[in-house]
mmCIF file of C-alpha atoms in Angstrom:
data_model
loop_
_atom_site.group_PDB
_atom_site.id
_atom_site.type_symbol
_atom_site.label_atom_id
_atom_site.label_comp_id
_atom_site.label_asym_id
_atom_site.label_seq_id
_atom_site.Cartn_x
_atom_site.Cartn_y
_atom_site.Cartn_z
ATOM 1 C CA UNK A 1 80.172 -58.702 41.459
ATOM 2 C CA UNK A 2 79.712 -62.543 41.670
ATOM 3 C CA UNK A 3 78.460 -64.790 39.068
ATOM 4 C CA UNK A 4 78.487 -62.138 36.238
ATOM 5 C CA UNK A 5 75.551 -60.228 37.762
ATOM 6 C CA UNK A 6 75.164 -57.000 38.938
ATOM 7 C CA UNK A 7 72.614 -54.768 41.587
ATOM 8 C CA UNK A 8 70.622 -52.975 39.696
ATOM 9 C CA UNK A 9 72.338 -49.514 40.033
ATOM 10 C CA UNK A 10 75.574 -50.914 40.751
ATOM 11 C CA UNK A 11 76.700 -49.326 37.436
ATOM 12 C CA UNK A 12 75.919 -45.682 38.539
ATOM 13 C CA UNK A 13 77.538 -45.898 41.076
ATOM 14 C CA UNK A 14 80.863 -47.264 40.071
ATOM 15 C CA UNK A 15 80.582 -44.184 37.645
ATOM 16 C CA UNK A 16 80.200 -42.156 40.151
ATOM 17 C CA UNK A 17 82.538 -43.024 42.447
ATOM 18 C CA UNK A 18 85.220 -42.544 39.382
ATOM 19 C CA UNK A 19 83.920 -39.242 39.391
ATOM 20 C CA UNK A 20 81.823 -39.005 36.268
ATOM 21 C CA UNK A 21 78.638 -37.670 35.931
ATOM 22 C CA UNK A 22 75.936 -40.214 35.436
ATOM 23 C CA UNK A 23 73.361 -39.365 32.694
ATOM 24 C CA UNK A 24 71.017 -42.434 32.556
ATOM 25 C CA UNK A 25 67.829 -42.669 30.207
ATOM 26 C CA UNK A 26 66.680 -45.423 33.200
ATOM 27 C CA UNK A 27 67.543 -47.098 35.758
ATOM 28 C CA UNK A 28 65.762 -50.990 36.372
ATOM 29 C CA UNK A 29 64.232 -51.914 39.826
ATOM 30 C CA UNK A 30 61.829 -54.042 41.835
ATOM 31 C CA UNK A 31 58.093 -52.928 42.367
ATOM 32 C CA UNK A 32 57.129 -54.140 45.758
ATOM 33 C CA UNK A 33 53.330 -53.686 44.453
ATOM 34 C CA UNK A 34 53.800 -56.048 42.068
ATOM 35 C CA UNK A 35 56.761 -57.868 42.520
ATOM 36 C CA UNK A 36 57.694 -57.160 38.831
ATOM 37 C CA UNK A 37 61.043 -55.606 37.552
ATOM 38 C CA UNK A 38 60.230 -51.847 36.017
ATOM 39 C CA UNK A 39 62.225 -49.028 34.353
ATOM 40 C CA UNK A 40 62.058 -46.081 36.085
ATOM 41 C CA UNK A 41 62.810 -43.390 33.635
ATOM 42 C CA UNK A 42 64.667 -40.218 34.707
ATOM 43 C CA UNK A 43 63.991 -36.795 32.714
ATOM 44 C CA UNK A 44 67.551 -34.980 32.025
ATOM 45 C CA UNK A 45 68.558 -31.815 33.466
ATOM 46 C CA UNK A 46 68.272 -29.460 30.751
ATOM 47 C CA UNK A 47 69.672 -26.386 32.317
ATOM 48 C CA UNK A 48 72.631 -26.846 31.041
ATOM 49 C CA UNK A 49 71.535 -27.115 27.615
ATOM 50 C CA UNK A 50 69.310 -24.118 27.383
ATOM 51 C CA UNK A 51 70.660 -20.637 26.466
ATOM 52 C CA UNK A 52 69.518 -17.846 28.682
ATOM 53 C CA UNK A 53 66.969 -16.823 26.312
ATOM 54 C CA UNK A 54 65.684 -20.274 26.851
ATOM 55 C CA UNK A 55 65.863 -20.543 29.367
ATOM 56 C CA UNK A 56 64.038 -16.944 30.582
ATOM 57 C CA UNK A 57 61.504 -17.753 27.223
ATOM 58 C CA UNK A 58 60.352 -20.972 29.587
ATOM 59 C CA UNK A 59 60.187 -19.063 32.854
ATOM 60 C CA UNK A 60 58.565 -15.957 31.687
ATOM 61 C CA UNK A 61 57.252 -15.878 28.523
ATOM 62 C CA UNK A 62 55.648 -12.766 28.895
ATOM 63 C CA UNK A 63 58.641 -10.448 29.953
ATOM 64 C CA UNK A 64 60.027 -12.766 26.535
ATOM 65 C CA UNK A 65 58.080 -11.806 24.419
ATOM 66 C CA UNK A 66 57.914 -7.640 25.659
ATOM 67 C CA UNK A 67 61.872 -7.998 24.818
ATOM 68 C CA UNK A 68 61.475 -9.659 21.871
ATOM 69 C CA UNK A 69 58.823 -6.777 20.684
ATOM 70 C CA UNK A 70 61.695 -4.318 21.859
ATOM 71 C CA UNK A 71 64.475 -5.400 19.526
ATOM 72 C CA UNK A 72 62.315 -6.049 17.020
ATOM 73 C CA UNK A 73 61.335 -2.179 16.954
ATOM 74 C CA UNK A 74 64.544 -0.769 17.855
ATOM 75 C CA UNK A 75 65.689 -2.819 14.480
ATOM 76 C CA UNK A 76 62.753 -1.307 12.408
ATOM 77 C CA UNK A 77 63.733 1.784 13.407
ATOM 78 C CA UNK A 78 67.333 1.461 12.303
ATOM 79 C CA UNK A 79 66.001 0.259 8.903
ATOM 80 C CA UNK A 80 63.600 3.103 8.357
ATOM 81 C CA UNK A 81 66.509 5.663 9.301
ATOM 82 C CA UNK A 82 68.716 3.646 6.464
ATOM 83 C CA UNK A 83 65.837 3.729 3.447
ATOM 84 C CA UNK A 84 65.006 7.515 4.827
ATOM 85 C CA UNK A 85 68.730 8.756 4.223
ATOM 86 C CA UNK A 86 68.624 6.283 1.211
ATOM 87 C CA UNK A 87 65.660 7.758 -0.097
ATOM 88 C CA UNK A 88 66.206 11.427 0.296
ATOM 89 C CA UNK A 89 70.240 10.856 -1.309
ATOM 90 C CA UNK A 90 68.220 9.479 -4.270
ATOM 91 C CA UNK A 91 66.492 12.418 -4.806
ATOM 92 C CA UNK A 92 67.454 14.071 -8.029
ATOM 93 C CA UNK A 93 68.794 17.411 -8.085
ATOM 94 C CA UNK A 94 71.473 19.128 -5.853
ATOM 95 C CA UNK A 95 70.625 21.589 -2.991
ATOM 96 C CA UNK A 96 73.437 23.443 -3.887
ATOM 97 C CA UNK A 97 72.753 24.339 -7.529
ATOM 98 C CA UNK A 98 69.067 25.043 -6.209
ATOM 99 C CA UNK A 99 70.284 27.103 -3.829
ATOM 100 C CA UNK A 100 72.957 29.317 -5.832
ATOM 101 C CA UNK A 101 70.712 28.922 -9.110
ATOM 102 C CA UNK A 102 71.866 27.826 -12.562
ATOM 103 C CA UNK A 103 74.184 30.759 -13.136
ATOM 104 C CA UNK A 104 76.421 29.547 -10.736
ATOM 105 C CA UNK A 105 80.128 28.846 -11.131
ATOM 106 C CA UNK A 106 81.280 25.256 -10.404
ATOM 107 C CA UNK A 107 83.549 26.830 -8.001
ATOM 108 C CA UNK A 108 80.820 27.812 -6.128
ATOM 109 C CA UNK A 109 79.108 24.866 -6.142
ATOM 110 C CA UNK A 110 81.872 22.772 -5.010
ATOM 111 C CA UNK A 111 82.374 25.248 -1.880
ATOM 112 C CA UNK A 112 78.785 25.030 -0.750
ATOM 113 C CA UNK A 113 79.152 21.137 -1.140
ATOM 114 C CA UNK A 114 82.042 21.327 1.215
ATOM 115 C CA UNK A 115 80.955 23.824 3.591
ATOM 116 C CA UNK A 116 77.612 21.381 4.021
ATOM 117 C CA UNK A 117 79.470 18.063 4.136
ATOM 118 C CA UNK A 118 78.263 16.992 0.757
ATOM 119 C CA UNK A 119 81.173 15.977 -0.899
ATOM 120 C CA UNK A 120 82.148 13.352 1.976
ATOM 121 C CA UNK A 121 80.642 9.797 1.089
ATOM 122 C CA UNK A 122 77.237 8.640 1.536
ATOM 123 C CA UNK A 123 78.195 5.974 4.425
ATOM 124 C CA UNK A 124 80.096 8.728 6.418
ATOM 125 C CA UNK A 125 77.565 11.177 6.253
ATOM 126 C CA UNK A 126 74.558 8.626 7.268
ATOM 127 C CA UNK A 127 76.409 7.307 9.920
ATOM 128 C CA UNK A 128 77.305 11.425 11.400
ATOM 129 C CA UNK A 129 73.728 11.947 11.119
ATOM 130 C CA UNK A 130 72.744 8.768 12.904
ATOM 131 C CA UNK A 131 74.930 9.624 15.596
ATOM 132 C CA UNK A 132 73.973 12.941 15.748
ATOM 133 C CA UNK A 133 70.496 11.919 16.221
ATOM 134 C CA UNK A 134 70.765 9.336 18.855
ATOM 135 C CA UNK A 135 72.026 12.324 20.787
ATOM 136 C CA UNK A 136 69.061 14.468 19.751
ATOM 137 C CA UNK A 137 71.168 16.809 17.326
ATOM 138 C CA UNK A 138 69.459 16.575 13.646
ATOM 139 C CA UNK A 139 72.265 19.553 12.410
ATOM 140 C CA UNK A 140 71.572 22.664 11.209
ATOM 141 C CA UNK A 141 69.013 23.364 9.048
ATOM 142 C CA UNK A 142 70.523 24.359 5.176
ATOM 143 C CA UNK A 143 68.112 26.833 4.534
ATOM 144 C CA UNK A 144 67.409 29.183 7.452
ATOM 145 C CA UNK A 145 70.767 28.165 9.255
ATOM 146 C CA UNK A 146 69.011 27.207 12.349
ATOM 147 C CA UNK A 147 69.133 23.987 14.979
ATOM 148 C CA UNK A 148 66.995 21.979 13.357
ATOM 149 C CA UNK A 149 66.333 20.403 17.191
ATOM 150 C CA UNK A 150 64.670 23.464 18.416
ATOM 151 C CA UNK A 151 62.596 24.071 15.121
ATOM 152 C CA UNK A 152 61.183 20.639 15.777
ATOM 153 C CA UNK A 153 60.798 20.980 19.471
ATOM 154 C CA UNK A 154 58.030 23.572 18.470
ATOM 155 C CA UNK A 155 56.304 22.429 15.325
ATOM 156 C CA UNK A 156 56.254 18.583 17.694
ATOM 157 C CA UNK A 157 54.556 20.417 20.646
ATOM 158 C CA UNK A 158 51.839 21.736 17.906
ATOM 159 C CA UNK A 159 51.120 18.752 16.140
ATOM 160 C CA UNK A 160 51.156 16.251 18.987
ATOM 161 C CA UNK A 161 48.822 19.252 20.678
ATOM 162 C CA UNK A 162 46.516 18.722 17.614
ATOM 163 C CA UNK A 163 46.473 15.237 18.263
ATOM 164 C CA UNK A 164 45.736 15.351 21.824
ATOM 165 C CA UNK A 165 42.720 17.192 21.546
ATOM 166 C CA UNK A 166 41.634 14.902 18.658
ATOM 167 C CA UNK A 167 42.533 11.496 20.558
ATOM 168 C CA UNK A 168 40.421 12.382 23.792
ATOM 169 C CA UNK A 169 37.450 13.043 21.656
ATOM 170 C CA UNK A 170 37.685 10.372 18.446
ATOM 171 C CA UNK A 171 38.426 7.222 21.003
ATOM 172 C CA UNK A 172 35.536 7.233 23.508
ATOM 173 C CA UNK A 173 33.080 7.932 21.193
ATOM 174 C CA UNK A 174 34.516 5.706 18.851
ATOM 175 C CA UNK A 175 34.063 3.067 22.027
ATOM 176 C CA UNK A 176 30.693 3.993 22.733
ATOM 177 C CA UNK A 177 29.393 4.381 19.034
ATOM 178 C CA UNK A 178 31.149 0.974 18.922
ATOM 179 C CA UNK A 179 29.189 -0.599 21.885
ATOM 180 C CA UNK A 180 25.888 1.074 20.769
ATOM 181 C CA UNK A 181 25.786 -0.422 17.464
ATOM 182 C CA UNK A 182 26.289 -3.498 18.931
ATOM 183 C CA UNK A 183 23.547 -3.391 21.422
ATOM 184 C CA UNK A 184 20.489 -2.144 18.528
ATOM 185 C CA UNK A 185 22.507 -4.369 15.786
ATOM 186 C CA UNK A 186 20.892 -5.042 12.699
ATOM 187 C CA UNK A 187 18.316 -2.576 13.342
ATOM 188 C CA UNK A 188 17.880 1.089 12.740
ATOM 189 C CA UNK A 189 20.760 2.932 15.092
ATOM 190 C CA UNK A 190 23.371 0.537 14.255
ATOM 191 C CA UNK A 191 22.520 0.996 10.424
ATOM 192 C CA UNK A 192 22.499 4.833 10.353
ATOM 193 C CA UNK A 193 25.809 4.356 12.417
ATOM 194 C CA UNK A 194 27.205 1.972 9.530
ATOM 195 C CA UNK A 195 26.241 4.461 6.911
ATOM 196 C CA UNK A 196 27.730 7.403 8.479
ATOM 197 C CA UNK A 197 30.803 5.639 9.266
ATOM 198 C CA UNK A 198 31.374 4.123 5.292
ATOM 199 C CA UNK A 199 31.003 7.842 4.270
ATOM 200 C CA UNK A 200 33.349 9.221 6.487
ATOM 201 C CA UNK A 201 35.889 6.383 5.581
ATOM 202 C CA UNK A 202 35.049 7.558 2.148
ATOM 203 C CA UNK A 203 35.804 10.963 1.742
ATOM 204 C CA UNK A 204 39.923 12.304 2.257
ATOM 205 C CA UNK A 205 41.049 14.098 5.050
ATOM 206 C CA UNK A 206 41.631 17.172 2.575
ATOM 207 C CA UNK A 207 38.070 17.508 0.898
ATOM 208 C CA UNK A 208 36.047 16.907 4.847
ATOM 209 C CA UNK A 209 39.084 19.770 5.637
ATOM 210 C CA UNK A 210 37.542 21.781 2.944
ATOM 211 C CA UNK A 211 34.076 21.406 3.660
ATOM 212 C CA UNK A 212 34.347 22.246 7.137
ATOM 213 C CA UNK A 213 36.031 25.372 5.906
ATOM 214 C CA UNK A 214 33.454 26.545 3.663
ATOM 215 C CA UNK A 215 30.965 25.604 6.055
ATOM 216 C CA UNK A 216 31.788 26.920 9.546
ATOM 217 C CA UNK A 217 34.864 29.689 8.313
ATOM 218 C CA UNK A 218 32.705 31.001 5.403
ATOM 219 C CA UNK A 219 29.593 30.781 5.130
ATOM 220 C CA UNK A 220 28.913 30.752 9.188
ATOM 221 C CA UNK A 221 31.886 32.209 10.640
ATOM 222 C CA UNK A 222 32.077 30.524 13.634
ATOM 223 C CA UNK A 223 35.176 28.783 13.323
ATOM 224 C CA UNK A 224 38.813 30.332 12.598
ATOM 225 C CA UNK A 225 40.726 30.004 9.776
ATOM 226 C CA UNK A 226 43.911 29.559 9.094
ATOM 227 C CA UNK A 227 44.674 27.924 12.450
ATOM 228 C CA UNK A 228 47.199 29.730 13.417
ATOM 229 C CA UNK A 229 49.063 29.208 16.817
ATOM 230 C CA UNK A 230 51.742 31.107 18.893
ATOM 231 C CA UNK A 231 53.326 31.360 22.552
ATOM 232 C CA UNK A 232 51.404 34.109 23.699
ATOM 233 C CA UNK A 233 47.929 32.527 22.686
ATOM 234 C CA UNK A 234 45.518 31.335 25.766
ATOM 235 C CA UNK A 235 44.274 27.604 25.991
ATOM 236 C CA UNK A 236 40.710 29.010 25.290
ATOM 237 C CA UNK A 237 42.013 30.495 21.915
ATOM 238 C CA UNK A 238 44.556 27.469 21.200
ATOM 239 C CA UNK A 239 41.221 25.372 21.372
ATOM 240 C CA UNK A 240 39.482 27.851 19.226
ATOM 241 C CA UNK A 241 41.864 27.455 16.840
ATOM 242 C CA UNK A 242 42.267 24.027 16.308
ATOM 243 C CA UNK A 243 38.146 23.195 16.485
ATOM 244 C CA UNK A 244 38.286 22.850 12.505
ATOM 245 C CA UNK A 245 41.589 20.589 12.003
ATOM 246 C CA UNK A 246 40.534 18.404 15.393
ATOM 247 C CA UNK A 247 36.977 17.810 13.827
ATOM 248 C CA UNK A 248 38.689 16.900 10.862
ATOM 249 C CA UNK A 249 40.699 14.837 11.911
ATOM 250 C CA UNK A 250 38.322 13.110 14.985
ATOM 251 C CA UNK A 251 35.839 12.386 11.395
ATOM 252 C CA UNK A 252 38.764 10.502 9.778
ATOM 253 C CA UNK A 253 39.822 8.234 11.979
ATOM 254 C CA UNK A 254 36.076 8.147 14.466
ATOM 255 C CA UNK A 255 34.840 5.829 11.238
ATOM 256 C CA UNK A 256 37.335 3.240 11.436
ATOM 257 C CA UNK A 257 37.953 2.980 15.100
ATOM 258 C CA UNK A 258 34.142 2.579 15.281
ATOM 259 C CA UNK A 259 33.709 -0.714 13.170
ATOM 260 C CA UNK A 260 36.577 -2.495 14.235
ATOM 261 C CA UNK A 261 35.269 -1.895 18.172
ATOM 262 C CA UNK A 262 32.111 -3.487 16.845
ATOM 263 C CA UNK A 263 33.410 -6.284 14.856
ATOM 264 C CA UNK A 264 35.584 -7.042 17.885
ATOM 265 C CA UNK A 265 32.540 -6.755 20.399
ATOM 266 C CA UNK A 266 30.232 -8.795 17.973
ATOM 267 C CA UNK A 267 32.766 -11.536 17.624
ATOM 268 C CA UNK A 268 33.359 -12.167 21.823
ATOM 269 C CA UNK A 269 29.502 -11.638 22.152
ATOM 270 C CA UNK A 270 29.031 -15.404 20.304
ATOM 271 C CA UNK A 271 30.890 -17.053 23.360
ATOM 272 C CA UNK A 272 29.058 -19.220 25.937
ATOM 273 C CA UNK A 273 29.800 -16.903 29.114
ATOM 274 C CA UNK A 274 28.123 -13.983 27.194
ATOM 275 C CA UNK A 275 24.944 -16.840 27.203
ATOM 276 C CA UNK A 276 25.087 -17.574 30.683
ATOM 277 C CA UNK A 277 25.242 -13.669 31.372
ATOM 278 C CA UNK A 278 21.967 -13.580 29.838
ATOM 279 C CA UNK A 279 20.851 -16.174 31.310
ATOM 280 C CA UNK A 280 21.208 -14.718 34.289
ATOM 281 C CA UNK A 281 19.140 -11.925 33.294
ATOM 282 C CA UNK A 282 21.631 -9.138 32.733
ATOM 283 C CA UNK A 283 20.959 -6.033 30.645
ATOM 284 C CA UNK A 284 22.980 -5.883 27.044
ATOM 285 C CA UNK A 285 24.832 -2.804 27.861
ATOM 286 C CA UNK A 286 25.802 -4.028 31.197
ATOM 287 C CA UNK A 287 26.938 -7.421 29.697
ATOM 288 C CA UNK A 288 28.964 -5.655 26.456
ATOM 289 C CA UNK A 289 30.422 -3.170 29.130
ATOM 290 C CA UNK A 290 31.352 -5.637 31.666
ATOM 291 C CA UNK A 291 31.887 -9.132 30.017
ATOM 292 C CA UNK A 292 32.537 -8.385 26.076
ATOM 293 C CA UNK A 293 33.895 -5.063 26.046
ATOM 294 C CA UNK A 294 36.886 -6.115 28.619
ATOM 295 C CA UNK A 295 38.020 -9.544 26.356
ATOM 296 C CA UNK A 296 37.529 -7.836 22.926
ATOM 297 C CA UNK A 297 40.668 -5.186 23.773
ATOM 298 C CA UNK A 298 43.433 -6.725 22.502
ATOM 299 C CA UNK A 299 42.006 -5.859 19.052
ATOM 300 C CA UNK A 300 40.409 -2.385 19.535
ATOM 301 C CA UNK A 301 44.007 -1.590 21.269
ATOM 302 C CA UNK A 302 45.699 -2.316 18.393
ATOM 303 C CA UNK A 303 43.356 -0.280 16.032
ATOM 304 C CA UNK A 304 43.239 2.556 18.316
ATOM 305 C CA UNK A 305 46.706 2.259 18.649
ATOM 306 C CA UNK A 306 46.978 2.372 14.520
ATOM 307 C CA UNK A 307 45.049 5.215 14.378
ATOM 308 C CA UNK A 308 46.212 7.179 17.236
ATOM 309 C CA UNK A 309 49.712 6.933 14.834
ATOM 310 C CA UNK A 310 47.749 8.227 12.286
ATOM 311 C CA UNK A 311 47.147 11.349 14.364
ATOM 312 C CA UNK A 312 50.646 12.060 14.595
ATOM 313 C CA UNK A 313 51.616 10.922 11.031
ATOM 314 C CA UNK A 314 48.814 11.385 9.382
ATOM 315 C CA UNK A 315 48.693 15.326 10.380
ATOM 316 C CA UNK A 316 50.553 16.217 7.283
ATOM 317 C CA UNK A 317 47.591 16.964 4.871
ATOM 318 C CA UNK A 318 45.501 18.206 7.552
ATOM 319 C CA UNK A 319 48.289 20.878 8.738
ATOM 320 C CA UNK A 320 48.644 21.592 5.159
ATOM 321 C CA UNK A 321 44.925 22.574 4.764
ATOM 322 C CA UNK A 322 44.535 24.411 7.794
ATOM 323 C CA UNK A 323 48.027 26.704 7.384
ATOM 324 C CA UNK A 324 49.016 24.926 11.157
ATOM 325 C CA UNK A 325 52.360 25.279 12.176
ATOM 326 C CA UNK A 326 53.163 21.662 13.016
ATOM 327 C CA UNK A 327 55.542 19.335 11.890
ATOM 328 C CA UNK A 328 53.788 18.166 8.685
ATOM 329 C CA UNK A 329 54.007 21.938 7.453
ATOM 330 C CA UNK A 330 57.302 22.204 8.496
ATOM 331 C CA UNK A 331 57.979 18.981 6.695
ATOM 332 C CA UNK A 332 56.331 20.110 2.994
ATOM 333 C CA UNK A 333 58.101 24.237 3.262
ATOM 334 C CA UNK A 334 61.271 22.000 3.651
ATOM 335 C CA UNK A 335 60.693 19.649 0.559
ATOM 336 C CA UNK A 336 59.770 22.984 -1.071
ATOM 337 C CA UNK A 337 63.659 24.462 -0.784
ATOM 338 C CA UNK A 338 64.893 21.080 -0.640
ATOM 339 C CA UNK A 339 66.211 21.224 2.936
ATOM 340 C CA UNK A 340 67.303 17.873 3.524
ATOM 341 C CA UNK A 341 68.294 18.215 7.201
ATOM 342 C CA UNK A 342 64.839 18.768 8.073
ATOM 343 C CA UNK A 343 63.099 15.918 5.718
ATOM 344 C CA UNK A 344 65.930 13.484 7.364
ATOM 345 C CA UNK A 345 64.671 14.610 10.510
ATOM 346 C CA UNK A 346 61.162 15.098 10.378
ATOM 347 C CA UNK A 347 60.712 11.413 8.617
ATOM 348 C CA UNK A 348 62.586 9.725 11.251
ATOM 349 C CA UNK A 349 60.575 11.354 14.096
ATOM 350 C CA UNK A 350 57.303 10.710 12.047
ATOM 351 C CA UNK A 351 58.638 6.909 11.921
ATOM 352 C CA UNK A 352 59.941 6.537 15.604
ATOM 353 C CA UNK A 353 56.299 7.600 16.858
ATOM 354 C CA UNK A 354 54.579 5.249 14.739
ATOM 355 C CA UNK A 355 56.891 2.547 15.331
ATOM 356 C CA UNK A 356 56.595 3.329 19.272
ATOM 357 C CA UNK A 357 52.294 3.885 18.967
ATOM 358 C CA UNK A 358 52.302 -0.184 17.583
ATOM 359 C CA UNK A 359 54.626 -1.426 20.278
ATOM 360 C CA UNK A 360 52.945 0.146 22.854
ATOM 361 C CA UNK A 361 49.970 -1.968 21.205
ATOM 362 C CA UNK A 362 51.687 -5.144 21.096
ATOM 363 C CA UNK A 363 52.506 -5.459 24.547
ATOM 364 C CA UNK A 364 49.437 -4.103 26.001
ATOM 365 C CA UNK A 365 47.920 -7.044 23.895
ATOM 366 C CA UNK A 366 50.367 -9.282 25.046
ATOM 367 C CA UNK A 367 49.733 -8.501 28.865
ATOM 368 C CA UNK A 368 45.743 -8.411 28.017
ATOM 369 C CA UNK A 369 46.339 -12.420 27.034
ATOM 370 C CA UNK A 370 45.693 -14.477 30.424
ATOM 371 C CA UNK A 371 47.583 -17.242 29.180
ATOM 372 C CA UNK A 372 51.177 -15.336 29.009
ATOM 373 C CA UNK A 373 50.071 -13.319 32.604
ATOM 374 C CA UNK A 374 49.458 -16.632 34.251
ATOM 375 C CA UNK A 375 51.698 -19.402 32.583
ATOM 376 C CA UNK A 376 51.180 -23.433 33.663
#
């Protein structure tokens, strides 16, 4: 260098020839345009800087944000199995006095305690259960000394059964209830629909269960009750059975599924492409099927997602009523004789399928969302 001065980009080299890494904000030089010295400004490589979850976040922000649903419900799961175990070890009472009755010796008591694990700590025991679990083993049931895995495996097949048959009927028609008040809004088939609909949201489960009963059972006949189901049974006479819990609940959860599809619809139906679709002289059910219907299901998803966990959850009143051997009986003759292997195990199920039901709805709305499917 002569005179003091320097080329411009003299310096980065010297730095890199010492072997250094050169990290300039700029680097000055002549525009031949113009003739007139500029900065040309160099961005930084941030690879370096950004964690992988960064750095996958930026690249795909879709398969992100399906992770990031993931953990979140694998964590909400492990917090409703804590306040579950909490919960049921804050019951008062003692399933060994219960079970012995108040004449009981305290010798007696203390050996039942020991022979069920009770008298280890609270930590040790939620953590043997946990385990247990994870591996599909809920323990042995305290009152009829049986797996309490294979008691569930049957009364699960019966209730999710129950559901079944009520999903495939309550969420088209919901749909296409949804879509026709819509189409004749604010005149008289979308009105009788809204009626019909506050009504049914109205009334419980339990007193529509009743009706129904009095109705169809007793006074017509035509429907069987209780609902009883076994092995042996036919599909013909499983459906039979179940036609008066299945209508009761499709009428509990048909109302609500109903309105939100038509809020949803109604609020994509203001948007300008819906205008130029009638502009273009297409027919309203052929523009809410094929233009409205298609954007608004991020939101009917999620409620028919919501409900569809009602189905399963929900089923405990409706089992109840109808005498149906599914989980949610199972679950109250437990409470009854205080069987807390059972309760542990029928909550947590209960809680993993509703917990799974609203995930699955979360990332079917997150792929429905053409901004995260096609990133800039």
């Amino acid at each position: 260098m002569a005179g003091g001065t320097s080329k411009p980009g003299s310096d980065l080299a010297m730095t890199a020839a010492a072997g250094e890494n050169p990290q300039p904000t700029g680097v000055s030089g002549l525009d031949p345009s113009t003739g007139m010295m500029t900065l040309h400004t160099r961005i930084p490589n941030d690879r370096g800087t950004l964690s992988p979850w960064g750095r996958l976040s930026r690249r795909s922000p879709l398969a992100a944000l399906i992770l990031q649903r993931l953990g979140l419900s694998l964590a909400l799961l492990l917090a409703v199995s804590l306040l579950i175990f909490g919960g049921v070890e804050a019951l008062p009472g003692d399933f060994a006095t219960t079970y012995l009755g108040q004449s009981a010796t305290p010798q007696a008591v203390a050996n039942i305690r020991k022979e069920l694990g009770l008298d280890q700590s609270a930590t040790t025991r939620y953590f043997q259960w946990l385990g247990g679990a994870l591996q599909g083993d809920f323990g042995t049931s305290w009152a009829s000394k049986q797996s309490v895995s294979e008691q569930i495996g049957k009364r699960l097949g019966n209730s999710l059964f129950l559901a079944f048959f009520a999903a495939i009927i309550s969420i088209p028609l919901a749909v296409a209830l949804g879509m026709l008040a819509v189409q004749f809004r604010d005149r008289m088939p979308d009105k009788i629909i809204n009626v019909v609909s506050l009504a049914a949201i109205s009334l419980p489960e339990f007193f529509i269960g009743y009706l129904l009963i009095l109705f169809f059972a007793v006074q017509l006949g035509v429907a069987t009750f209780p609902a009883t189901v076994y092995d042996t049974m036919t599909l013909g006479e499983r459906l039979s059975a179940i036609a008066l819990p299945t209508a009761t609940l499709v009428l509990v959860v048909l109302a609500h599924m109903m309105r939100m599809t038509r809020a949803a619809i109604l609020n994509v139906m203001s948007s300008a492409y819906i205008e130029t679709a009638e502009l273009k002289g297409l027919r309203g059910l052929t523009i809410i099927a094929r233009h409205a219907a298609p954007n608004a299901i991020a939101p009917v998803v999620n409620v028919i997602a919501l409900n569809l966990a009602y189905l399963v959850v929900g089923v405990v009143v409706v089992e109840v009523v109808f005498v149906y051997p599914g989980m949610g009986q199972y679950m109250v003759d437990a409470v009854t004789v205080r069987d807390m292997p059972v309760v542990q195990a029928c909550g947590l199920i209960f809680a993993a399928l509703y917990i799974f039901l609203n995930m699955m709805a979360d990332i079917i709305a997150i792929i429905a969302n053409p901004r995260l499917r096609h990133p800039r």
